[in-house]
Amino acid sequence: MTPIRHNGADSDAVLDAARDCVLAVGVRRTTLADVARRAGVSRMTLYRRWPDLRSLVGDLMTREWIDVATRAMPAPAPAVGTRARIVDGLVAGVEAFRAHPLFRKIVDVDPELLLPYVLDRRGASQEALLALLGDALREGHADGSVRPGHIERQARTVLLTVQSFALSLRTMTDEDDPELDSAAFLGELRALLERTLTP
C-alpha cells in the first residue's frame, strides 16, 4: 500500500507506531503522545491528520484488514476460475484475520471498538472490502464461474457471511473436537460460499 504523505509526515510510519503501541498496551492505554513519540513526529503533526486516537486507530485497522484481504486472494492462474479464487481467498482471509495480532489484541482488550462496525454502520475497511469483492464478482460473472446477480447485494451478503465467521467463530468452536474445531468450520464456510456463488 502506498504511503499517504500529509505535511511531510509519512502516514505509514505513524500507523506502524500506533500498531506497536496498541499491541503493547491496548487502545485505551495508548495516547496520541505515545504514538508521536514512537513515530518520531510532533503531536501537532498527528493532530493535523487525526483529530483523536479513535480516528487514527480506525485508519490503522483499515490498513491492516485490507492488507490481510489482498494477501489472502490467490493470484489469477490459467486453470483456476474466478469463483475458486474468491472462495480460497475468503477462507484464507478469515483464517489470517483471526490470527492477526492486532485483531486478537483488540478482541482481548478493547472489543467495544468493533461493535459500531457490527451493529450500526459500515466502516472504511468494510467499504474497501466490498469494492474488492465487487471487482472479483464482476470477473466471476464475466467468466461464468459465479452465479449472476446484483453485484452490490452479492458482495454485501458474502461480506456478512465472512464477517460473522471472522468475528464470532470462536464462540462456536470446540478446539478439542476435530468435528467442531476451527478447521471444520472453515470447511463449512468453504461449502457455504461455493453453494452461494455457484451458478
Coordinates of C-alpha atoms in Angstrom, one line a residue:
M1 CA 0.0 0.0 0.0
T2 CA 1.4 3.4 -1.0
P3 CA 2.2 5.6 2.0
I4 CA 0.0 8.7 2.3
R5 CA 2.0 11.8 3.0
H6 CA 0.5 14.7 4.9
N7 CA 2.5 17.8 5.7
G8 CA 5.7 15.8 5.2
A9 CA 4.7 13.1 7.6
D10 CA 4.8 9.5 6.4
S11 CA 1.4 8.1 7.5
D12 CA 2.6 4.5 7.3
A13 CA 5.3 5.3 9.9
V14 CA 2.7 6.8 12.2
L15 CA 0.4 3.8 11.6
D16 CA 3.3 1.5 12.4
A17 CA 3.9 3.3 15.6
A18 CA 0.2 3.2 16.5
R19 CA 0.2 -0.5 15.8
D20 CA 3.2 -1.1 18.1
C21 CA 1.6 1.0 20.9
V22 CA -1.8 -0.9 20.6
L23 CA 0.0 -4.3 20.6
A24 CA 1.9 -3.3 23.7
V25 CA -0.8 -1.8 25.9
G26 CA -4.1 -1.8 24.0
V27 CA -6.1 1.1 22.6
R28 CA -7.5 2.5 25.9
R29 CA -4.0 2.9 27.3
T30 CA -2.5 4.4 24.1
T31 CA -2.3 8.1 23.6
L32 CA -1.5 10.3 20.6
A33 CA 1.6 11.5 22.5
D34 CA 2.7 7.9 22.8
V35 CA 2.3 7.4 19.1
A36 CA 4.0 10.7 18.2
R37 CA 7.0 9.8 20.4
R38 CA 7.3 6.3 18.9
A39 CA 6.9 7.7 15.3
G40 CA 9.4 10.5 15.9
V41 CA 7.0 13.3 15.0
S42 CA 5.3 16.1 16.9
R43 CA 1.9 15.8 18.4
M44 CA 0.7 18.7 16.2
T45 CA 1.7 16.7 13.1
L46 CA -0.6 13.9 14.3
Y47 CA -3.4 16.3 15.2
R48 CA -3.4 17.8 11.7
R49 CA -4.1 14.3 10.2
W50 CA -6.0 12.6 13.0
P51 CA -8.2 14.7 15.5
D52 CA -8.2 11.9 18.0
L53 CA -6.9 8.4 18.8
R54 CA -10.1 6.7 17.6
S55 CA -9.7 8.1 14.0
L56 CA -6.0 7.0 14.0
V57 CA -6.9 3.5 15.1
G58 CA -9.7 3.4 12.5
D59 CA -7.1 4.1 9.8
L60 CA -4.8 1.6 11.3
M61 CA -7.5 -1.1 11.2
T62 CA -8.4 -0.3 7.7
R63 CA -4.8 -0.6 6.5
E64 CA -4.3 -3.9 8.3
W65 CA -7.5 -5.5 7.3
I66 CA -7.2 -4.6 3.7
D67 CA -3.6 -5.9 3.7
V68 CA -4.9 -9.2 5.1
A69 CA -7.6 -9.4 2.4
T70 CA -5.4 -8.6 -0.5
R71 CA -2.6 -11.0 0.6
A72 CA -5.2 -13.8 1.1
M73 CA -6.5 -13.6 -2.5
P74 CA -4.7 -16.0 -4.8
A75 CA -3.2 -14.6 -8.0
P76 CA -5.0 -15.4 -11.2
A77 CA -4.0 -18.7 -12.8
P78 CA -5.0 -20.1 -16.2
A79 CA -6.5 -23.3 -14.8
V80 CA -8.3 -21.6 -11.9
G81 CA -11.7 -20.0 -12.3
T82 CA -12.6 -16.8 -10.5
R83 CA -15.1 -18.4 -8.1
A84 CA -12.4 -20.8 -6.8
R85 CA -10.1 -17.8 -6.3
I86 CA -12.8 -15.9 -4.4
V87 CA -13.6 -18.8 -2.2
D88 CA -10.0 -19.7 -1.5
G89 CA -9.2 -16.0 -0.8
L90 CA -12.2 -15.5 1.6
V91 CA -11.5 -18.7 3.6
A92 CA -7.8 -17.9 3.8
G93 CA -8.7 -14.3 4.7
V94 CA -10.9 -15.4 7.6
E95 CA -8.1 -17.6 8.9
A96 CA -5.5 -14.8 8.6
F97 CA -7.7 -12.2 10.1
R98 CA -8.5 -14.3 13.1
A99 CA -4.7 -14.9 13.6
H100 CA -3.8 -11.2 13.1
P101 CA -2.0 -9.8 16.2
L102 CA -3.9 -6.5 16.1
F103 CA -7.3 -8.2 15.8
R104 CA -6.5 -10.6 18.6
K105 CA -5.3 -7.7 20.9
I106 CA -8.5 -5.6 20.1
V107 CA -10.8 -8.6 20.8
D108 CA -9.0 -9.4 24.0
V109 CA -8.6 -5.9 25.4
D110 CA -10.8 -3.4 23.5
P111 CA -13.7 -5.4 21.9
E112 CA -16.0 -2.4 22.0
L113 CA -14.0 -0.8 19.2
L114 CA -15.5 -3.4 16.8
L115 CA -19.2 -3.0 17.9
P116 CA -20.1 0.0 15.7
Y117 CA -19.0 -1.9 12.6
V118 CA -21.0 -4.9 13.6
L119 CA -24.2 -3.2 14.8
D120 CA -24.5 0.3 13.5
R121 CA -22.6 1.2 10.3
R122 CA -20.1 0.2 7.7
G123 CA -16.6 1.4 8.3
A124 CA -13.9 2.3 5.7
S125 CA -12.4 -1.1 5.8
Q126 CA -15.8 -2.7 5.1
E127 CA -16.3 -0.3 2.2
A128 CA -12.9 -1.2 0.8
L129 CA -13.6 -4.9 1.2
L130 CA -16.9 -4.5 -0.6
A131 CA -15.1 -2.8 -3.5
L132 CA -12.6 -5.7 -3.7
L133 CA -15.4 -8.2 -3.6
G134 CA -17.4 -6.4 -6.2
D135 CA -14.5 -6.4 -8.6
A136 CA -13.9 -10.1 -8.1
L137 CA -17.6 -10.9 -8.5
R138 CA -17.7 -9.0 -11.8
E139 CA -14.9 -11.1 -13.0
G140 CA -16.7 -14.2 -12.0
H141 CA -19.9 -13.1 -13.8
A142 CA -17.8 -12.4 -16.9
D143 CA -16.2 -15.9 -16.9
G144 CA -19.4 -17.7 -15.9
S145 CA -18.0 -19.1 -12.7
V146 CA -20.1 -17.0 -10.4
R147 CA -23.9 -17.0 -10.3
P148 CA -25.4 -13.9 -12.0
G149 CA -26.9 -11.4 -9.6
H150 CA -26.9 -7.9 -8.3
I151 CA -23.2 -7.2 -7.6
E152 CA -23.6 -5.0 -4.6
R153 CA -26.1 -7.3 -2.9
Q154 CA -24.0 -10.3 -3.6
A155 CA -20.9 -8.6 -2.2
R156 CA -22.7 -7.4 0.9
T157 CA -24.2 -10.9 1.5
V158 CA -20.8 -12.5 1.1
L159 CA -19.2 -10.0 3.5
L160 CA -21.9 -10.5 6.1
T161 CA -21.2 -14.2 6.0
V162 CA -17.4 -14.0 6.1
Q163 CA -17.5 -11.3 8.8
S164 CA -19.6 -13.5 11.1
F165 CA -17.1 -16.2 10.8
A166 CA -14.2 -13.9 11.3
L167 CA -15.7 -12.2 14.4
S168 CA -17.7 -14.9 16.1
L169 CA -16.1 -18.3 15.1
R170 CA -14.5 -18.8 18.5
T171 CA -17.9 -18.7 20.2
M172 CA -19.0 -21.8 18.2
T173 CA -15.8 -24.0 18.1
D174 CA -14.6 -26.7 20.4
E175 CA -11.0 -26.9 19.5
D176 CA -10.5 -30.3 21.3
D177 CA -13.1 -31.9 19.0
P178 CA -12.0 -32.3 15.4
E179 CA -15.6 -32.3 14.2
L180 CA -16.2 -28.9 15.8
D181 CA -12.8 -27.2 15.6
S182 CA -11.9 -24.1 13.6
A183 CA -10.7 -26.2 10.6
A184 CA -14.1 -28.0 10.4
F185 CA -16.0 -24.7 10.5
L186 CA -13.7 -23.2 7.8
G187 CA -14.6 -26.2 5.7
E188 CA -18.3 -25.4 6.3
L189 CA -17.6 -21.8 5.3
R190 CA -16.0 -23.0 2.0
A191 CA -19.0 -25.2 1.3
L192 CA -21.4 -22.4 2.1
L193 CA -19.6 -19.9 -0.2
E194 CA -19.4 -22.4 -3.0
R195 CA -23.1 -23.1 -2.9
T196 CA -23.8 -19.3 -2.7
L197 CA -21.7 -18.4 -5.7
T198 CA -22.0 -21.4 -8.0
P199 CA -24.3 -20.7 -11.0

